[in-house]
Coordinates of C-alpha atoms in Angstrom, one line a residue:
Q1123 CA -127.7 -165.8 -189.1
V1124 CA -124.6 -166.6 -186.7
Q1125 CA -122.1 -163.6 -186.8
L1126 CA -118.5 -163.4 -185.2
V1127 CA -117.6 -159.9 -184.9
E1128 CA -113.9 -159.2 -183.8
S1129 CA -112.5 -155.9 -182.7
G1130 CA -109.3 -154.2 -180.4
G1131 CA -106.7 -154.9 -183.3
G1132 CA -104.3 -151.7 -183.9
L1133 CA -101.1 -150.8 -184.2
V1134 CA -99.3 -150.8 -180.9
Q1135 CA -95.3 -150.6 -180.0
A1136 CA -93.4 -153.5 -179.1
G1137 CA -93.7 -153.8 -175.5
G1138 CA -97.3 -153.0 -175.4
S1139 CA -100.9 -154.1 -175.1
L1140 CA -103.9 -154.9 -177.0
R1141 CA -107.3 -156.6 -176.0
L1142 CA -109.2 -158.5 -179.0
S1143 CA -112.9 -159.0 -178.3
C1144 CA -114.9 -161.1 -180.7
A1145 CA -118.9 -161.2 -179.9
A1146 CA -120.8 -163.9 -181.5
S1147 CA -124.6 -163.1 -182.5
G1148 CA -127.7 -164.7 -184.3
R1149 CA -129.7 -167.4 -182.9
I1150 CA -127.4 -169.5 -180.7
F1151 CA -128.4 -172.3 -178.4
S1152 CA -124.8 -173.4 -177.2
I1153 CA -121.2 -172.3 -177.5
N1154 CA -118.5 -174.7 -177.2
T1155 CA -114.6 -174.0 -177.7
M1156 CA -113.8 -170.7 -178.7
A1157 CA -110.1 -169.8 -180.1
W1158 CA -108.3 -167.4 -181.7
Y1159 CA -105.9 -167.7 -184.5
H1160 CA -103.4 -165.5 -186.6
Q1161 CA -102.1 -165.4 -190.1
A1162 CA -99.1 -163.6 -191.1
P1163 CA -98.2 -162.5 -194.4
G1164 CA -97.3 -165.3 -196.6
K1165 CA -97.9 -168.0 -193.6
Q1166 CA -100.6 -170.4 -192.5
R1167 CA -103.0 -169.6 -190.2
E1168 CA -101.8 -171.1 -186.7
L1169 CA -103.8 -171.4 -183.4
V1170 CA -102.7 -169.1 -180.8
A1171 CA -105.3 -170.1 -178.0
S1172 CA -108.4 -171.7 -177.3
I1173 CA -111.0 -171.9 -174.3
T1174 CA -113.4 -174.6 -173.9
S1175 CA -116.9 -174.4 -172.3
V1176 CA -115.9 -175.2 -169.0
G1177 CA -112.8 -172.9 -169.4
S1178 CA -109.7 -175.0 -169.9
T1179 CA -107.2 -173.1 -171.9
T1180 CA -104.3 -173.8 -174.2
Y1181 CA -101.7 -171.5 -175.6
A1182 CA -99.3 -171.5 -178.4
D1183 CA -95.7 -172.0 -177.0
S1184 CA -95.0 -168.5 -178.5
V1185 CA -97.6 -166.5 -176.8
K1186 CA -97.7 -168.5 -172.9
G1187 CA -97.1 -166.3 -170.4
R1188 CA -97.8 -163.2 -172.4
F1189 CA -101.5 -163.5 -173.7
T1190 CA -104.6 -164.6 -171.9
I1191 CA -107.6 -165.6 -173.3
S1192 CA -111.2 -165.6 -171.5
R1193 CA -114.8 -165.6 -172.2
D1194 CA -118.0 -164.4 -170.9
D1195 CA -120.9 -166.8 -172.0
A1196 CA -123.7 -164.1 -171.0
K1197 CA -122.2 -161.8 -173.5
K1198 CA -121.2 -164.6 -176.0
T1199 CA -118.0 -163.1 -176.0
V1200 CA -114.4 -164.4 -176.0
Y1201 CA -111.3 -162.1 -175.3
L1202 CA -107.7 -162.1 -176.0
Q1203 CA -105.6 -159.9 -173.8
M1204 CA -102.3 -159.0 -175.5
N1205 CA -99.4 -158.2 -173.2
S1206 CA -95.7 -157.5 -173.8
L1207 CA -96.4 -157.7 -177.7
K1208 CA -93.3 -158.5 -180.0
P1209 CA -93.0 -157.2 -183.9
E1210 CA -93.4 -161.5 -184.6
D1211 CA -97.0 -161.1 -183.3
T1212 CA -98.0 -159.1 -186.5
A1213 CA -101.0 -160.6 -188.2
V1214 CA -104.3 -160.9 -188.9
Y1215 CA -105.9 -161.9 -185.8
Y1216 CA -109.4 -164.7 -186.4
C1217 CA -112.0 -165.0 -184.1
N1218 CA -113.3 -168.9 -184.2
A1219 CA -116.0 -170.5 -182.4
G1220 CA -117.7 -174.3 -182.5
L1221 CA -121.5 -173.6 -181.8
R1222 CA -125.0 -175.0 -182.3
G1223 CA -127.4 -172.5 -183.9
A1224 CA -130.4 -173.0 -186.1
L1225 CA -128.2 -175.1 -188.6
G1226 CA -127.1 -177.3 -185.8
Y1227 CA -123.5 -177.7 -184.9
R1228 CA -120.9 -175.8 -187.2
T1229 CA -117.4 -174.0 -186.6
Y1230 CA -117.5 -170.2 -187.1
W1231 CA -115.1 -167.7 -187.9
G1232 CA -114.8 -164.1 -188.0
Q1233 CA -113.5 -161.6 -190.5
G1234 CA -110.2 -160.9 -189.0
T1235 CA -108.4 -157.9 -187.5
Q1236 CA -105.4 -156.5 -187.8
V1237 CA -102.6 -156.3 -185.2
T1238 CA -99.5 -154.6 -185.9
V1239 CA -96.4 -154.2 -183.5
S1240 CA -93.7 -151.9 -184.4
S1241 CA -90.2 -152.3 -183.2

């Protein structure tokens, strides 16, 4: 069974940094686009950043220049380096991946990791 497991969230002061990781496990044949979303209380889940299988990246305007997404295909892991964090970055961060496993091509979500930025 395919799973995505996030780690690296926590509490940080404004201006600080955190690095999120998301590792995919299970019977996986290939991974397409991997992405990070966040969801603040009372708001919809929003795309933060994505990276394709060939390394093309996209970012939400609110994080451009501060966050960097990367991936290590050998480890089936996607990362989100978050610098210059702001209180408005506070949210639950979810990993997302489109991949081909034993059940065919599907999109999977991680369980989420809390990021809290204090002012």
